[in-house]
CSV table of C-alpha atoms and ligand atoms in Angstrom, one decimal:
chain,number,residue,atom,x,y,z
T,1,MET,CA,-41.7,-9.1,77.4
T,2,GLU,CA,-44.4,-7.5,79.4
T,3,VAL,CA,-45.9,-4.3,77.7
T,4,ASN,CA,-48.9,-3.2,79.8
T,5,ASP,CA,-48.4,0.2,80.4
T,6,VAL,CA,-46.8,3.5,79.2
T,7,VAL,CA,-44.1,4.5,81.5
T,8,LEU,CA,-42.8,7.8,79.8
T,9,ALA,CA,-45.4,9.8,77.3
T,10,VAL,CA,-43.5,12.4,75.2
T,11,ARG,CA,-45.8,14.8,73.5
T,12,ASP,CA,-45.1,17.4,70.8
T,13,ILE,CA,-41.6,18.2,72.0
T,14,THR,CA,-40.2,21.1,70.0
T,15,ARG,CA,-36.7,22.7,71.1
T,16,VAL,CA,-35.6,25.8,69.2
T,17,TYR,CA,-31.9,27.1,69.4
T,18,LYS,CA,-31.8,30.7,68.7
T,19,GLY,CA,-28.6,32.1,67.3
T,20,ASP,CA,-27.8,35.4,65.9
T,21,GLY,CA,-30.8,35.9,63.3
T,22,HIS,CA,-31.4,32.1,62.7
T,23,GLU,CA,-33.0,29.2,64.7
T,24,VAL,CA,-32.4,25.8,64.5
T,25,TYR,CA,-35.4,23.4,65.2
T,26,ALA,CA,-33.4,20.5,67.0
T,27,LEU,CA,-36.7,18.8,67.9
T,28,LYS,CA,-40.0,19.3,66.1
T,29,ASN,CA,-43.4,18.1,67.6
T,30,VAL,CA,-41.6,14.7,68.8
T,31,SER,CA,-44.3,12.4,70.1
T,32,PHE,CA,-43.8,8.7,71.3
T,33,ASP,CA,-44.5,6.3,74.3
T,34,LEU,CA,-41.9,4.1,76.0
T,35,TYR,CA,-43.5,1.2,77.6
T,36,LYS,CA,-42.7,-0.8,80.9
T,37,GLY,CA,-39.9,-3.0,80.2
T,38,GLU,CA,-39.2,-1.7,76.7
T,39,LEU,CA,-35.8,-1.1,75.0
T,40,ILE,CA,-36.1,1.7,72.4
T,41,ALA,CA,-33.1,2.4,70.1
T,42,ILE,CA,-32.8,5.9,68.8
T,43,MET,CA,-31.0,6.1,65.4
T,44,GLY,CA,-30.2,9.3,63.5
T,45,THR,CA,-28.0,11.2,61.2
T,46,SER,CA,-25.6,13.7,63.0
T,47,GLY,CA,-27.3,16.7,64.3
T,48,SER,CA,-30.8,15.0,64.1
T,49,GLY,CA,-31.6,15.9,67.6
T,50,LYS,CA,-30.8,12.7,69.8
T,51,SER,CA,-28.7,14.5,72.3
T,52,THR,CA,-31.2,17.1,72.6
T,53,LEU,CA,-33.9,14.6,73.2
T,54,LEU,CA,-31.9,13.0,75.7
T,55,ASN,CA,-31.2,16.2,77.6
T,56,VAL,CA,-35.1,16.8,77.6
T,57,LEU,CA,-36.0,13.8,78.9
T,58,ALA,CA,-33.5,14.2,81.7
T,59,ALA,CA,-34.7,17.6,82.6
T,60,LEU,CA,-31.4,19.1,81.6
T,61,ASP,CA,-32.7,20.9,78.8
T,62,GLU,CA,-36.2,22.8,78.9
T,63,PRO,CA,-38.3,22.3,75.5
T,64,ASP,CA,-40.1,25.2,74.1
T,65,LYS,CA,-43.1,23.4,73.5
T,66,GLY,CA,-44.6,20.0,74.5
T,67,LYS,CA,-44.6,18.1,77.6
T,68,ILE,CA,-43.0,14.6,79.2
T,69,GLN,CA,-45.2,12.8,81.4
T,70,LEU,CA,-43.9,10.1,83.5
T,71,TYR,CA,-45.9,7.2,84.9
T,72,GLY,CA,-46.6,7.8,88.6
T,73,GLN,CA,-45.3,11.3,88.7
T,74,ASN,CA,-47.3,14.1,90.1
T,75,LYS,CA,-47.8,17.2,87.8
T,76,MET,CA,-44.8,19.0,89.0
T,77,GLU,CA,-43.0,21.3,86.7
T,78,ILE,CA,-40.0,19.4,85.9
T,79,PHE,CA,-37.9,21.7,84.0
T,80,LYS,CA,-37.2,24.2,86.5
T,81,GLU,CA,-34.8,23.7,89.5
T,82,PRO,CA,-34.8,22.6,92.3
T,83,ASN,CA,-37.4,20.3,90.9
T,84,ALA,CA,-35.3,19.1,87.8
T,85,THR,CA,-32.6,17.7,90.1
T,86,PHE,CA,-35.2,15.8,92.0
T,87,TYR,CA,-36.7,14.6,89.0
T,88,ARG,CA,-33.4,13.4,87.6
T,89,ARG,CA,-32.5,11.5,91.0
T,90,GLU,CA,-35.8,9.9,91.3
T,91,ASN,CA,-36.6,8.8,87.8
T,92,ILE,CA,-33.4,8.7,85.7
T,93,GLY,CA,-30.3,6.3,85.3
T,94,PHE,CA,-27.7,7.4,83.0
T,95,ILE,CA,-25.1,5.5,80.9
T,96,PHE,CA,-22.7,7.3,79.1
T,97,GLN,CA,-20.3,6.5,76.1
T,98,SER,CA,-17.3,7.6,78.5
T,99,PHE,CA,-18.4,5.7,81.6
T,100,ASN,CA,-18.2,8.7,83.7
T,101,LEU,CA,-17.3,6.9,86.8
T,102,LEU,CA,-15.7,8.7,89.7
T,103,LYS,CA,-12.1,7.5,89.7
T,104,ASP,CA,-11.4,8.1,93.7
T,105,LEU,CA,-14.3,5.8,94.4
T,106,THR,CA,-14.1,2.0,94.3
T,107,VAL,CA,-16.5,-0.2,92.3
T,108,GLU,CA,-18.9,-0.6,94.9
T,109,GLU,CA,-19.0,3.0,96.1
T,110,ASN,CA,-19.6,4.0,92.3
T,111,ILE,CA,-22.6,1.5,92.3
T,112,ALA,CA,-24.0,3.0,95.8
T,113,LEU,CA,-23.8,6.7,94.7
T,114,PRO,CA,-27.2,7.0,93.7
T,115,LEU,CA,-28.5,5.3,96.7
T,116,ILE,CA,-26.6,7.4,99.0
T,117,LEU,CA,-27.7,10.4,97.1
T,118,LYS,CA,-31.5,9.3,97.7
T,119,GLY,CA,-30.5,9.1,101.5
T,120,GLU,CA,-31.3,5.4,101.9
T,121,GLU,CA,-30.0,3.4,104.7
T,122,LYS,CA,-26.7,1.8,104.8
T,123,LEU,CA,-27.9,-1.8,105.5
T,124,GLN,CA,-30.5,-1.5,102.4
T,125,ILE,CA,-27.8,0.2,100.2
T,126,ASP,CA,-25.2,-2.7,101.0
T,127,GLU,CA,-28.1,-5.5,100.4
T,128,LYS,CA,-28.8,-3.7,96.8
T,129,VAL,CA,-24.8,-3.0,96.0
T,130,ASP,CA,-24.5,-6.9,97.0
T,131,SER,CA,-27.0,-8.3,94.4
T,132,MET,CA,-26.1,-5.7,91.7
T,133,LEU,CA,-22.3,-6.9,91.8
T,134,LYS,CA,-23.5,-10.3,91.4
T,135,LEU,CA,-25.9,-9.3,88.5
T,136,ILE,CA,-22.9,-7.5,86.5
T,137,GLY,CA,-20.5,-10.2,87.6
T,138,LEU,CA,-18.0,-8.1,89.4
T,139,THR,CA,-18.1,-9.2,92.9
T,140,GLY,CA,-14.5,-10.0,93.0
T,141,TRP,CA,-13.8,-6.4,91.8
T,142,ARG,CA,-15.8,-4.4,94.3
T,143,LYS,CA,-12.9,-2.8,96.2
T,144,HIS,CA,-11.1,-1.9,92.8
T,145,ARG,CA,-10.9,1.5,91.3
T,146,PRO,CA,-12.3,2.4,87.6
T,147,VAL,CA,-8.7,2.7,86.4
T,148,GLN,CA,-7.9,-1.0,87.4
T,149,LEU,CA,-10.8,-2.3,85.1
T,150,SER,CA,-11.2,-2.9,81.3
T,151,GLY,CA,-13.4,-0.8,79.4
T,152,GLY,CA,-16.0,-3.4,79.5
T,153,GLN,CA,-16.0,-3.6,83.2
T,154,GLN,CA,-16.1,0.0,83.7
T,155,GLN,CA,-19.3,0.1,81.4
T,156,ARG,CA,-20.8,-2.7,83.6
T,157,VAL,CA,-20.2,-0.5,86.8
T,158,ALA,CA,-21.8,2.4,84.9
T,159,ILE,CA,-24.7,0.0,84.1
T,160,GLY,CA,-25.0,-1.2,87.7
T,161,ARG,CA,-25.0,2.5,88.9
T,162,ALA,CA,-27.7,3.4,86.5
T,163,LEU,CA,-30.0,0.7,87.3
T,164,ILE,CA,-29.5,0.4,91.0
T,165,THR,CA,-32.3,2.7,92.1
T,166,SER,CA,-34.7,0.6,89.6
T,167,PRO,CA,-35.4,4.2,88.2
T,168,PRO,CA,-38.5,4.2,85.8
T,169,ILE,CA,-36.2,5.0,82.9
T,170,VAL,CA,-32.6,4.4,81.9
T,171,LEU,CA,-31.1,7.0,79.5
T,172,ALA,CA,-28.0,5.6,77.5
T,173,ASP,CA,-25.8,7.9,74.9
T,174,GLU,CA,-23.7,5.7,72.5
T,175,LEU,CA,-23.1,3.3,75.7
T,176,THR,CA,-20.8,0.9,73.6
T,177,GLY,CA,-19.0,3.8,71.8
T,178,ASN,CA,-15.7,2.9,73.4
T,179,LEU,CA,-15.9,-0.7,73.4
T,180,ASP,CA,-14.9,-3.4,70.8
T,181,TYR,CA,-17.2,-5.5,69.0
T,182,ASN,CA,-17.0,-8.4,71.1
T,183,THR,CA,-17.3,-6.3,74.3
T,184,THR,CA,-20.0,-4.4,72.9
T,185,ASN,CA,-22.1,-7.8,72.2
T,186,GLU,CA,-21.3,-9.2,75.7
T,187,ILE,CA,-22.4,-6.0,77.2
T,188,LEU,CA,-25.5,-5.4,75.5
T,189,HIS,CA,-26.6,-9.6,75.9
T,190,GLU,CA,-26.1,-8.7,79.5
T,191,LEU,CA,-28.0,-5.6,79.5
T,192,VAL,CA,-31.1,-7.2,77.8
T,193,GLU,CA,-31.1,-9.9,80.3
T,194,MET,CA,-31.0,-7.4,83.3
T,195,LYS,CA,-33.9,-5.5,81.4
T,196,ARG,CA,-35.9,-8.5,81.2
T,197,ASN,CA,-35.2,-9.4,84.7
T,198,LEU,CA,-35.9,-6.1,86.3
T,199,ASN,CA,-38.5,-5.3,83.8
T,200,GLN,CA,-36.5,-1.9,82.9
T,201,SER,CA,-37.5,0.5,80.5
T,202,MET,CA,-34.6,1.9,78.5
T,203,LEU,CA,-33.9,4.5,75.5
T,204,VAL,CA,-30.6,4.1,73.9
T,205,VAL,CA,-29.1,6.5,71.6
T,206,THR,CA,-26.8,4.6,69.0
T,207,HIS,CA,-25.3,5.1,65.3
T,208,ASP,CA,-24.6,1.3,65.4
T,209,PRO,CA,-27.2,-0.8,63.9
T,210,ASN,CA,-25.9,-3.9,65.4
T,211,VAL,CA,-26.8,-2.1,69.1
T,212,ALA,CA,-30.1,-1.3,67.5
T,213,THR,CA,-30.6,-4.7,67.1
T,214,PHE,CA,-30.8,-5.5,70.8
T,215,ALA,CA,-33.7,-3.1,71.1
T,216,ASP,CA,-37.5,-3.9,71.0
T,217,ARG,CA,-38.1,-0.8,68.7
T,218,VAL,CA,-36.1,1.6,66.8
T,219,LEU,CA,-37.1,5.2,66.1
T,220,PHE,CA,-35.5,7.0,63.2
T,221,PHE,CA,-34.5,10.6,63.8
T,222,HIS,CA,-33.8,13.0,61.0
T,223,ASP,CA,-34.0,16.8,61.3
T,224,GLY,CA,-35.5,16.8,64.7
T,225,GLN,CA,-38.7,14.5,63.8
T,226,ILE,CA,-39.2,10.6,64.2
T,227,VAL,CA,-39.2,10.1,60.4
T,228,ASP,CA,-39.5,6.1,60.6
T,229,GLU,CA,-40.0,3.2,63.3
T,230,TYR,CA,-39.0,-0.2,63.4
T,231,LYS,CA,-40.2,-3.1,65.6
T,232,CYS,CA,-37.6,-5.8,66.1
T,233,ILE,CA,-38.7,-9.4,65.3
T,234,GLY,CA,-35.3,-11.3,65.8
T,235,THR,CA,-34.7,-12.1,62.4
T,236,LYS,CA,-33.2,-10.0,59.6
T,237,ASP,CA,-33.3,-7.0,62.0
T,238,ILE,CA,-30.1,-5.9,61.2
T,239,ASP,CA,-30.8,-6.0,57.3
T,240,ASN,CA,-34.1,-4.3,58.0
T,241,ILE,CA,-32.5,-1.5,60.2
T,242,LEU,CA,-29.8,-1.1,57.7
T,243,SER,CA,-32.1,-0.4,55.0
T,244,LYS,CA,-34.2,1.9,56.7
T,245,PHE,CA,-31.0,3.8,58.0
T,246,ARG,CA,-29.7,4.0,54.6
T,247,LEU,CA,-33.1,5.4,53.0
T,248,ILE,CA,-32.6,8.0,55.7
T,249,MET,CA,-29.0,9.1,54.9
T,250,GLU,CA,-29.8,9.3,51.3
T,251,LYS,CA,-32.7,11.4,51.7
T,252,ARG,CA,-30.3,13.7,53.4
T,253,ILE,CA,-28.2,14.3,50.4
E,301,ADP,P1,-27.2,14.9,67.5
E,301,ADP,O1,-27.0,14.2,68.9
E,301,ADP,O2,-28.3,13.8,66.8
E,301,ADP,O3,-26.1,14.6,66.7
E,301,ADP,P2,-28.1,17.3,68.6
E,301,ADP,O4,-29.4,17.0,69.3
E,301,ADP,O5,-26.9,17.5,69.2
E,301,ADP,O6,-28.1,16.3,67.4
E,301,ADP,O7,-28.3,18.5,67.7
E,301,ADP,C1,-29.6,18.8,66.8
E,301,ADP,C2,-29.2,20.3,66.2
E,301,ADP,O8,-29.3,21.4,67.2
E,301,ADP,C3,-28.2,20.5,65.5
E,301,ADP,O9,-28.4,21.3,64.2
E,301,ADP,C4,-27.1,21.3,66.4
E,301,ADP,O10,-26.3,22.0,65.6
E,301,ADP,C5,-28.3,22.0,67.2
E,301,ADP,N1,-27.7,22.4,68.5
E,301,ADP,C6,-27.5,21.4,69.3
E,301,ADP,N2,-27.1,22.1,70.8
E,301,ADP,C7,-27.0,23.4,70.5
E,301,ADP,C8,-26.9,24.5,71.0
E,301,ADP,N3,-26.7,24.5,72.3
E,301,ADP,N4,-27.0,25.8,70.6
E,301,ADP,C9,-27.4,25.8,69.2
E,301,ADP,N5,-27.5,24.9,68.5
E,301,ADP,C10,-27.6,23.5,68.9
E,302,MG,MG1,-25.5,13.7,69.8
């Protein structure tokens, strides 16, 4: 893997939810770097701030403090509309647990959508969609609709849609949460292969240590903070990730 430069610098992000008389610190001074071509897994207990982090990184939520800086990005205020929408469209690919495909569109139309929104030329779109269909192994399914596909195939379409614009970052929230063990491993092997070939930077939220072993690095969240970190080395990763995660779970009790 080439790790030359920082694609995303997250600095001192704090997000406080204010309720009647009480405050919840969903994120407390969170800082980390995501490198070009790197896959980071975010693991953490429920309520530790994982979804809040993804929302902030996607400019769907504005932090109370701190900043995120994207490689090659000018100094625009990304958290305010209409900048936030533009920022997302240009820079972020999403993969959701529930696939979130548009059911009335075909496989190829779903994949083409981000390019259409960006206003790319039809010829260029067709070319990119063709090669993406090959990458995800669904060329024969291009005219099908999501409902005609298996869960694994649907998630492949969602991955194709997220990667089609070669966005600086791809964000995934429990992307294999609706898939069985074998399909999960198949999808993750393919995703890591694509990530390597495209040198794609990704951030994946997961509660599954098996999923985290596919990452280059695991950040452990607890109470809105990064409390531990693990660099995957290829052997014993699952044991090391599990024992770190168990420690965090125990601290919680
Ligand atoms: P995770 O995704 O790790 O389970 P979240 O980011 O969803 O955690 O939540 C972090 C904390 O912020 C939790 O204590 C949660 O209850 C709180 N929280 C999340 N969203 C809101 C909201 N819209 N209003 C108030 N509190 C929230
Ligand atoms: Mg969540």
